[in-house]
Short mmCIF file of C-alpha atoms (C1' of nucleotides) in Angstrom, two decimals:
data_model
loop_
_atom_site.label_atom_id
_atom_site.label_comp_id
_atom_site.label_asym_id
_atom_site.label_seq_id
_atom_site.Cartn_x
_atom_site.Cartn_y
_atom_site.Cartn_z
CA MET A 76 -23.17 28.12 2.89
CA LYS A 77 -22.74 29.99 -0.32
CA ARG A 78 -22.97 32.97 -2.53
CA LYS A 79 -23.52 36.51 -1.60
CA PRO A 80 -20.55 38.50 -2.77
CA ALA A 81 -20.93 42.07 -1.76
CA LYS A 82 -19.18 44.31 -4.26
CA GLU A 83 -15.60 43.62 -5.34
CA TYR A 84 -15.35 45.89 -8.32
CA THR A 85 -17.42 44.37 -11.06
CA THR A 86 -15.36 43.06 -13.89
CA GLU A 87 -15.53 44.70 -17.24
CA GLN A 88 -15.24 41.68 -19.46
CA GLN A 89 -17.85 39.03 -18.85
CA LEU A 90 -18.67 35.61 -20.12
CA PRO A 91 -21.64 35.64 -22.45
CA ARG A 92 -24.82 34.15 -21.07
CA LEU A 93 -25.29 30.97 -23.01
CA GLY A 94 -28.64 29.88 -21.66
CA THR A 95 -29.74 26.29 -21.53
CA SER A 96 -29.27 25.32 -25.14
CA PRO A 97 -25.53 24.55 -25.13
CA TYR A 98 -26.12 22.29 -22.16
CA LEU A 99 -28.79 20.46 -24.11
CA LYS A 100 -26.54 20.12 -27.11
CA LEU A 101 -23.80 18.76 -24.93
CA MET A 102 -26.32 16.37 -23.46
CA GLU A 103 -27.35 15.10 -26.86
CA ARG A 104 -23.76 14.44 -27.64
CA THR A 105 -22.77 12.80 -24.37
CA ALA A 106 -25.80 11.06 -22.92
CA SER A 107 -26.00 7.31 -23.04
CA SER A 108 -28.52 6.09 -25.60
CA ASP A 109 -30.85 4.72 -22.93
CA THR A 110 -31.17 8.07 -21.19
CA ASN A 111 -34.36 9.94 -21.95
CA LEU A 112 -33.23 13.40 -22.97
CA ASN A 113 -36.40 15.13 -21.92
CA SER A 114 -36.20 13.62 -18.48
CA ALA A 115 -32.56 14.54 -18.19
CA HIS A 116 -33.35 18.10 -19.19
CA LEU A 117 -36.03 18.25 -16.57
CA GLY A 118 -33.74 16.80 -13.93
CA LEU A 119 -31.01 19.26 -14.82
CA ILE A 120 -33.28 22.24 -14.36
CA MET A 121 -34.50 20.80 -11.10
CA LEU A 122 -30.93 20.55 -9.95
CA TRP A 123 -30.23 24.15 -10.90
CA LEU A 124 -33.42 25.35 -9.32
CA GLY A 125 -32.68 23.44 -6.14
CA ASP A 126 -29.30 25.05 -5.96
CA ASN A 127 -30.72 28.52 -6.46
CA ILE A 128 -33.44 28.00 -3.90
CA LEU A 129 -30.94 26.93 -1.28
CA ASP A 130 -28.98 30.07 -1.99
CA MET A 131 -32.05 32.23 -1.53
CA VAL A 132 -32.91 30.66 1.78
CA ASP A 133 -29.32 30.97 2.95
CA ILE A 134 -29.34 34.65 2.15
CA ASP A 135 -32.54 35.09 4.10
CA LEU A 136 -31.30 33.21 7.12
CA ALA A 137 -28.02 35.07 7.18
CA ALA A 138 -29.93 38.03 8.61
CA PHE A 139 -30.61 35.89 11.68
CA ASP A 140 -27.03 34.78 11.94
CA ILE A 141 -27.92 31.15 11.46
CA THR A 142 -27.60 28.62 8.68
CA GLU A 143 -30.07 26.21 7.19
CA SER A 144 -28.43 23.18 8.82
CA LYS A 145 -28.68 24.75 12.21
CA LEU A 146 -32.25 25.91 11.75
CA ASP A 147 -33.06 22.42 10.57
CA LEU A 148 -31.70 21.00 13.77
CA LEU A 149 -33.53 23.53 15.91
CA LEU A 150 -36.77 22.68 14.14
CA LEU A 151 -36.14 19.00 14.70
CA LEU A 152 -35.65 19.63 18.40
CA SER A 153 -38.75 21.83 18.48
CA LEU A 154 -40.89 19.13 16.96
CA HIS A 155 -39.54 16.49 19.32
CA ALA A 156 -39.70 18.61 22.42
CA ASP A 157 -42.18 16.21 24.02
CA GLN A 158 -39.82 13.27 23.57
CA GLU A 159 -38.23 11.94 26.73
CA LEU A 160 -34.92 11.23 25.05
CA VAL A 161 -33.34 12.94 22.08
CA THR A 162 -29.70 11.98 21.72
CA PRO A 163 -26.93 13.21 19.44
CA SER A 164 -26.93 9.73 17.92
CA SER A 165 -30.59 9.79 17.03
CA ILE A 166 -30.19 13.28 15.61
CA ALA A 167 -27.27 12.11 13.50
CA ASP A 168 -29.32 9.19 12.31
CA ARG A 169 -32.20 11.42 11.36
CA LEU A 170 -30.13 14.09 9.66
CA GLY A 171 -28.07 11.50 7.84
CA ILE A 172 -24.77 12.83 9.18
CA ARG A 173 -22.17 11.49 11.59
CA ARG A 174 -22.36 11.84 15.31
CA SER A 175 -19.24 13.95 15.34
CA SER A 176 -20.87 16.37 12.92
CA VAL A 177 -23.82 16.65 15.26
CA THR A 178 -21.46 17.33 18.14
CA ALA A 179 -20.03 20.22 16.18
CA LEU A 180 -23.47 21.69 15.55
CA LEU A 181 -24.49 21.22 19.17
CA ILE A 182 -21.38 22.94 20.44
CA TRP A 183 -22.16 25.96 18.32
CA LEU A 184 -25.82 26.03 19.32
CA GLU A 185 -25.03 25.53 22.98
CA LYS A 186 -22.51 28.33 22.94
CA LYS A 187 -25.34 30.59 21.78
CA ASN A 188 -27.66 29.16 24.43
CA LEU A 189 -30.08 27.91 21.81
CA ILE A 190 -30.05 24.34 23.09
CA VAL A 191 -29.40 22.50 26.34
CA ARG A 192 -27.57 19.21 26.84
CA GLU A 193 -28.59 17.21 29.89
CA PRO A 194 -27.08 13.94 31.10
CA TYR A 195 -29.59 11.11 30.80
CA ALA A 196 -30.04 9.48 34.17
CA LYS A 197 -31.20 6.09 32.93
CA ASP A 198 -28.10 5.56 30.84
CA GLY A 199 -24.95 7.38 31.74
CA ARG A 200 -23.60 7.21 28.22
CA MET A 201 -26.40 9.22 26.76
CA THR A 202 -27.22 12.89 26.60
CA HIS A 203 -30.63 14.40 26.16
CA VAL A 204 -30.70 17.39 23.88
CA ARG A 205 -33.48 19.95 23.92
CA ILE A 206 -34.15 23.38 22.51
CA SER A 207 -33.90 26.17 25.07
CA ALA A 208 -36.39 28.97 25.65
CA GLU A 209 -33.99 31.25 23.85
CA GLY A 210 -33.83 28.80 20.98
CA SER A 211 -37.60 28.69 20.71
CA THR A 212 -37.75 32.44 20.68
CA LEU A 213 -35.26 32.59 17.85
CA VAL A 214 -37.13 29.97 15.85
CA ASN A 215 -40.33 31.93 16.31
CA GLN A 216 -38.60 35.03 15.06
CA ILE A 217 -37.22 33.27 12.02
CA LEU A 218 -40.18 31.24 10.90
CA PRO A 219 -42.49 33.99 9.60
CA THR A 220 -39.76 35.14 7.22
CA PHE A 221 -38.84 31.59 6.38
CA TRP A 222 -42.40 30.62 5.42
CA SER A 223 -42.85 33.75 3.44
CA THR A 224 -39.66 33.04 1.53
CA CYS A 225 -40.88 29.52 0.85
CA ALA A 226 -44.18 30.88 -0.39
CA SER A 227 -42.50 33.49 -2.55
CA LEU A 228 -40.70 30.75 -4.45
CA VAL A 229 -43.90 29.60 -6.09
CA ASP A 230 -45.87 32.82 -5.98
CA GLU A 231 -46.16 33.32 -9.66
CA LEU A 232 -47.76 29.98 -10.36
CA ASP A 233 -51.51 30.05 -10.81
CA LYS A 234 -53.71 27.77 -8.76
CA GLU A 235 -53.91 25.05 -11.34
CA GLU A 236 -50.17 24.96 -11.82
CA GLN A 237 -49.68 24.87 -8.07
CA ALA A 238 -52.01 21.92 -7.76
CA VAL A 239 -50.21 19.82 -10.35
CA PHE A 240 -46.85 20.96 -9.10
CA GLN A 241 -47.69 19.96 -5.57
CA LYS A 242 -48.74 16.49 -6.59
CA VAL A 243 -45.57 16.01 -8.56
CA LEU A 244 -43.27 17.39 -5.88
CA VAL A 245 -44.66 15.22 -3.14
CA LYS A 246 -44.23 12.19 -5.34
CA LEU A 247 -40.70 13.03 -6.31
CA ASN A 248 -39.62 13.91 -2.83
CA ALA A 249 -40.97 10.66 -1.46
CA SER A 250 -39.04 8.66 -4.01
CA VAL A 251 -35.84 10.61 -3.52
CA GLU A 252 -36.11 10.26 0.26
CA GLU A 253 -36.56 6.57 -0.16
CA ARG A 254 -33.57 6.31 -2.43
CA LEU A 255 -31.44 8.22 0.02
CA GLY A 256 -32.87 6.39 2.99
CA SER A 257 -33.36 9.74 4.70
CA GLY A 258 -36.61 11.53 5.36
CA ARG A 259 -38.40 13.59 7.97
CA MET B 849 -20.54 18.02 -0.11
CA LYS B 850 -22.74 16.04 2.21
CA ARG B 851 -24.25 12.88 3.49
CA LYS B 852 -23.13 9.41 2.91
CA PRO B 853 -22.20 7.97 6.23
CA ALA B 854 -20.86 4.49 5.72
CA LYS B 855 -21.69 2.36 8.73
CA GLU B 856 -20.97 3.64 12.22
CA TYR B 857 -23.00 1.12 14.19
CA THR B 858 -26.61 2.04 13.78
CA THR B 859 -28.22 3.39 16.89
CA GLU B 860 -30.89 1.39 18.64
CA GLN B 861 -33.14 4.20 19.69
CA GLN B 862 -34.40 6.41 16.91
CA LEU B 863 -36.46 9.50 16.54
CA PRO B 864 -39.92 8.73 15.21
CA ARG B 865 -40.60 9.79 11.65
CA LEU B 866 -43.02 12.63 11.95
CA GLY B 867 -43.73 13.26 8.30
CA THR B 868 -44.80 16.61 6.95
CA SER B 869 -47.79 17.29 9.12
CA PRO B 870 -46.04 18.67 12.22
CA TYR B 871 -44.21 21.09 9.95
CA LEU B 872 -47.51 22.22 8.52
CA LYS B 873 -49.01 22.64 11.98
CA LEU B 874 -46.01 24.66 13.02
CA MET B 875 -46.42 26.71 9.88
CA GLU B 876 -50.06 27.45 10.64
CA ARG B 877 -49.04 28.65 14.05
CA THR B 878 -46.06 30.74 13.03
CA ALA B 879 -46.63 32.06 9.52
CA SER B 880 -47.50 35.68 9.07
CA SER B 881 -51.12 36.20 8.13
CA ASP B 882 -50.26 37.42 4.66
CA THR B 883 -48.36 34.25 3.79
CA ASN B 884 -50.25 31.79 1.67
CA LEU B 885 -49.96 28.50 3.47
CA ASN B 886 -50.35 26.35 0.40
CA SER B 887 -47.59 28.21 -1.36
CA ALA B 888 -45.38 27.97 1.67
CA HIS B 889 -45.99 24.25 1.87
CA LEU B 890 -45.06 23.90 -1.76
CA GLY B 891 -41.94 25.98 -1.31
CA LEU B 892 -40.91 23.94 1.70
CA ILE B 893 -41.15 20.68 -0.17
CA MET B 894 -39.23 22.21 -3.04
CA LEU B 895 -36.50 23.18 -0.62
CA TRP B 896 -36.36 19.68 0.83
CA LEU B 897 -36.39 18.11 -2.59
CA GLY B 898 -33.64 20.43 -3.80
CA ASP B 899 -31.53 19.45 -0.84
CA ASN B 900 -32.07 15.76 -1.47
CA ILE B 901 -31.34 16.05 -5.15
CA LEU B 902 -28.05 17.78 -4.48
CA ASP B 903 -27.13 14.96 -2.14
CA MET B 904 -27.91 12.38 -4.78
CA VAL B 905 -25.81 14.09 -7.39
CA ASP B 906 -22.95 14.52 -4.92
CA ILE B 907 -23.01 10.83 -4.15
CA ASP B 908 -22.89 10.04 -7.84
CA LEU B 909 -20.02 12.38 -8.54
CA ALA B 910 -18.02 11.13 -5.60
CA ALA B 911 -17.25 8.03 -7.65
CA PHE B 912 -15.35 10.30 -10.03
CA ASP B 913 -13.55 12.05 -7.24
CA ILE B 914 -15.02 15.41 -8.10
CA THR B 915 -17.66 17.68 -6.65
CA GLU B 916 -20.57 19.47 -8.21
CA SER B 917 -18.88 22.87 -7.97
CA LYS B 918 -15.86 21.60 -9.79
CA LEU B 919 -17.84 19.81 -12.48
CA ASP B 920 -19.84 22.97 -12.88
CA LEU B 921 -16.69 24.90 -13.52
CA LEU B 922 -15.33 22.31 -15.94
CA LEU B 923 -18.60 22.41 -17.87
CA LEU B 924 -18.43 26.18 -17.97
CA LEU B 925 -14.94 26.00 -19.41
CA SER B 926 -16.03 23.34 -21.86
CA LEU B 927 -18.86 25.46 -23.17
CA HIS B 928 -16.62 28.52 -23.50
CA ALA B 929 -13.71 26.69 -25.02
CA ASP B 930 -13.99 28.76 -28.19
CA GLN B 931 -13.70 32.00 -26.25
CA GLU B 932 -10.45 33.89 -26.66
CA LEU B 933 -10.35 35.00 -23.06
CA VAL B 934 -11.80 33.32 -20.01
CA THR B 935 -10.45 34.84 -16.82
CA PRO B 936 -10.81 33.91 -13.16
CA SER B 937 -12.70 37.19 -12.75
CA SER B 938 -15.26 36.40 -15.38
CA ILE B 939 -15.68 32.91 -13.96
CA ALA B 940 -16.23 34.34 -10.49
CA ASP B 941 -18.75 36.74 -11.93
CA ARG B 942 -20.62 33.97 -13.65
CA LEU B 943 -20.58 31.54 -10.75
CA GLY B 944 -21.54 34.25 -8.31
CA ILE B 945 -18.53 33.67 -6.08
CA ARG B 946 -15.41 35.65 -5.24
CA ARG B 947 -12.28 35.62 -7.32
CA SER B 948 -10.34 34.13 -4.48
CA SER B 949 -12.79 31.25 -4.36
CA VAL B 950 -12.22 30.67 -8.04
CA THR B 951 -8.49 30.71 -7.49
CA ALA B 952 -8.93 27.93 -4.95
CA LEU B 953 -10.94 25.83 -7.38
CA LEU B 954 -8.45 26.45 -10.17
CA ILE B 955 -5.52 25.44 -8.03
CA TRP B 956 -7.21 22.14 -7.27
CA LEU B 957 -8.17 21.51 -10.88
CA GLU B 958 -4.75 22.49 -12.16
CA LYS B 959 -3.05 20.17 -9.71
CA LYS B 960 -5.05 17.36 -11.29
CA ASN B 961 -4.21 18.61 -14.78
CA LEU B 962 -7.86 19.17 -15.60
CA ILE B 963 -7.35 22.79 -16.60
CA VAL B 964 -4.58 25.01 -17.89
CA ARG B 965 -3.82 28.60 -16.93
CA GLU B 966 -2.07 30.68 -19.56
CA PRO B 967 -0.84 34.26 -19.24
CA TYR B 968 -2.83 36.57 -21.49
CA ALA B 969 -0.49 38.41 -23.79
CA LYS B 970 -2.69 41.42 -24.48
CA ASP B 971 -3.02 42.29 -20.83
CA GLY B 972 -0.40 41.13 -18.41
CA ARG B 973 -2.76 41.24 -15.45
CA MET B 974 -5.04 38.61 -16.87
CA THR B 975 -4.93 34.86 -17.12
CA HIS B 976 -6.71 32.74 -19.66
CA VAL B 977 -8.19 29.56 -18.24
CA ARG B 978 -9.10 26.59 -20.37
CA ILE B 979 -10.04 22.98 -19.87
CA SER B 980 -7.26 20.52 -20.70
CA ALA B 981 -7.53 17.40 -22.85
CA GLU B 982 -7.49 15.40 -19.65
CA GLY B 983 -10.26 17.58 -18.27
CA SER B 984 -12.38 17.01 -21.35
CA THR B 985 -11.84 13.29 -21.09
CA LEU B 986 -12.99 13.31 -17.50
CA VAL B 987 -16.05 15.37 -18.32
CA ASN B 988 -16.92 12.93 -21.08
CA GLN B 989 -16.61 10.08 -18.64
CA ILE B 990 -18.80 11.75 -16.08
CA LEU B 991 -21.57 13.11 -18.23
CA PRO B 992 -23.36 9.90 -19.23
CA THR B 993 -23.83 9.00 -15.57
CA PHE B 994 -24.69 12.56 -14.72
CA TRP B 995 -27.42 12.82 -17.33
CA SER B 996 -28.81 9.49 -16.37
CA THR B 997 -28.98 10.56 -12.75
CA CYS B 998 -30.75 13.72 -13.81
CA ALA B 999 -33.22 11.69 -15.82
CA SER B 1000 -33.77 9.23 -12.99
CA LEU B 1001 -34.96 12.04 -10.78
CA VAL B 1002 -38.15 12.44 -12.77
CA ASP B 1003 -38.47 8.97 -14.19
CA GLU B 1004 -41.65 8.05 -12.46
CA LEU B 1005 -43.62 10.98 -13.79
CA ASP B 1006 -45.84 10.21 -16.74
CA LYS B 1007 -45.59 12.27 -19.89
CA GLU B 1008 -48.37 14.63 -19.00
CA GLU B 1009 -46.94 15.33 -15.58
CA GLN B 1010 -43.52 15.88 -17.12
CA ALA B 1011 -44.92 18.38 -19.55
CA VAL B 1012 -46.59 20.50 -16.88
CA PHE B 1013 -43.66 20.09 -14.56
CA GLN B 1014 -41.26 21.28 -17.21
CA LYS B 1015 -43.23 24.40 -17.90
CA VAL B 1016 -43.41 25.23 -14.23
CA LEU B 1017 -39.75 24.53 -13.54
CA VAL B 1018 -38.50 26.69 -16.34
CA LYS B 1019 -40.67 29.53 -15.15
CA LEU B 1020 -39.59 29.21 -11.55
CA ASN B 1021 -35.94 28.87 -12.36
CA ALA B 1022 -36.02 31.96 -14.55
CA SER B 1023 -37.56 34.00 -11.78
CA VAL B 1024 -35.22 32.70 -9.12
CA GLU B 1025 -32.21 33.36 -11.33
CA GLU B 1026 -33.42 36.87 -11.84
CA ARG B 1027 -33.91 37.40 -8.13
CA LEU B 1028 -30.43 36.13 -7.41
CA GLY B 1029 -28.93 37.95 -10.34
CA SER B 1030 -27.16 34.77 -11.33
CA GLY B 1031 -27.89 32.50 -14.25
CA ARG B 1032 -26.21 30.42 -16.94
"C1'" DT C 219 -15.17 -8.96 37.11
"C1'" DC C 220 -13.52 -8.51 32.55
"C1'" DC C 221 -14.60 -7.95 27.71
"C1'" DT C 222 -16.93 -5.77 24.37
"C1'" DA C 223 -20.42 -2.73 22.52
"C1'" DT C 224 -22.29 1.87 22.46
"C1'" DA C 225 -22.54 7.09 23.17
"C1'" DG C 226 -20.31 11.02 22.91
"C1'" DT C 227 -16.39 13.80 22.09
"C1'" DT C 228 -11.93 15.16 20.29
"C1'" DA C 229 -8.35 15.58 16.81
"C1'" DG C 230 -7.25 16.33 12.40
"C1'" DA C 231 -8.56 16.57 7.52
"C1'" DT C 232 -11.16 18.35 3.30
"C1'" DT C 233 -14.26 21.39 0.60
"C1'" DA C 234 -16.20 25.65 -0.33
"C1'" DT C 235 -16.78 29.76 0.86
"C1'" DC C 236 -15.59 34.59 2.66
"C1'" DT C 237 -12.70 39.25 3.63
"C1'" DA C 238 -8.49 41.70 3.62
"C1'" DA C 239 -3.97 42.26 2.16
"C1'" DT C 240 -0.51 41.79 -1.33
"C1'" DT C 241 1.65 41.79 -5.92
"C1'" DA C 242 1.97 43.01 -10.44
"C1'" DC C 243 0.48 45.20 -14.41
"C1'" DA C 244 -2.25 49.03 -16.90
"C1'" DT C 245 -4.03 53.54 -17.57
"C1'" DT C 246 -4.43 58.21 -17.10
"C1'" DG C 247 -3.57 62.91 -16.33
"C1'" DA C 248 -0.42 66.63 -14.78
"C1'" DT D 441 6.94 60.45 -18.45
"C1'" DC D 442 5.95 59.05 -14.36
"C1'" DA D 443 3.13 59.04 -10.07
"C1'" DA D 444 -1.33 57.96 -8.60
"C1'" DT D 445 -4.93 55.07 -9.10
"C1'" DG D 446 -7.40 51.09 -10.81
"C1'" DT D 447 -7.80 46.19 -11.84
"C1'" DA D 448 -6.50 41.05 -11.93
"C1'" DA D 449 -4.91 37.47 -9.54
"C1'" DT D 450 -3.21 35.45 -5.64
"C1'" DT D 451 -2.23 34.70 -0.77
"C1'" DA D 452 -3.30 34.61 4.11
"C1'" DG D 453 -6.36 33.64 7.40
"C1'" DA D 454 -11.15 32.72 8.81
"C1'" DT D 455 -15.67 30.03 9.12
"C1'" DA D 456 -19.02 26.30 8.12
"C1'" DA D 457 -20.16 21.66 7.39
"C1'" DT D 458 -18.80 17.70 6.75
"C1'" DC D 459 -15.75 13.33 7.18
"C1'" DT D 460 -12.66 9.36 9.55
"C1'" DA D 461 -10.19 7.66 13.34
"C1'" DA D 462 -9.04 7.63 17.93
"C1'" DC D 463 -10.32 8.22 22.62
"C1'" DT D 464 -13.17 8.14 27.09
"C1'" DA D 465 -16.71 6.63 29.78
"C1'" DT D 466 -20.44 3.84 30.73
"C1'" DA D 467 -23.33 -0.43 30.30
"C1'" DG D 468 -24.15 -5.15 30.20
"C1'" DG D 469 -23.33 -9.92 29.46
"C1'" DA D 470 -20.49 -14.34 30.08
#
DNA sequence: TCCTATAGTTAGATTATCTAATTACATTGA
DNA sequence: TCAATGTAATTAGATAATCTAACTATAGGA
């Protein structure tokens, strides 16, 4: 979670906005010779943009008193609601986090009655996790806003730009998912 | 900071990879009628990609025992090293976080001798913050890897794709920065 | 039946945030 | 000139999301 300072008396003296160029100059000076500077520039802006987008979504979700991680988990449970067995372990595996981290999320969600944990009869060590009716209701309340925020991110692109952008994004995301070994 | 579970005995049973399509179906069902579904799809992938990219960079930086936030701050100090006065307040303002959060970062960085805090003679309430020689050295060690990671993110795009992508990214980032009121 | 593997949780830590309170200095106006 | 008020920085205490390591309980095989 990040960024949304309310007021806190705005400071008089500020740092000048430097823009991108000093970063590029620094890059020229410090990048290894086999690094393509254009690519690095592109990657850098992607990184910044990614950061900013996450912030925007966080701000949006804050209104629903939930975070992106938790919504992510609720969506996962939603989409696997037909599954006979959804365990903390498999969730951890999918989200790329530790089981104990999942436990922490589940405790929070269960406290709010958004999920249900049920002992799994066929194997006493396991627990089946599912989204509750209340959880589904919340997700359905959140999603319209969430999609509209997603859409607003790329609103100002014209159709042609969107088309190329889409192709590129899908490609990049696939390769990054592969590199990380994660993926939906 | 996120994701890089070491081993923790991989689970036998796993959740099936669903891919994007169930998300899109869900979107069709739950998006408000005035939300453009293509845009929302695009935004969603951008969000996922942004998340994944942050993870990648975090993993990279972990080798240097520093996080993105802290590198960000060190870079900021680097680029404003000529400035007479760089205060915690102005840093907070620029990073879009609270002064107390900056204090926490500074304490950590100072403990590692990466920055120096000096009382500001012209106004006893203020503190001038600058990067130390050691800090600069570290930054110079990190940056080659950092730039190469940035570059690797978009490596597989051909020149044409890169060109369009660049144009689009710059545009989007500008608008998101404006919406958030942040920006470098 | 005993040993070991696995699932889940708990305990305790770290990082990055926040708000509210505190401390110290600066400015201003009666 | 000094008391009230404003501002800068820090501290105290909280929450969120993560981690590792240790623990508990169950399962399953030799």
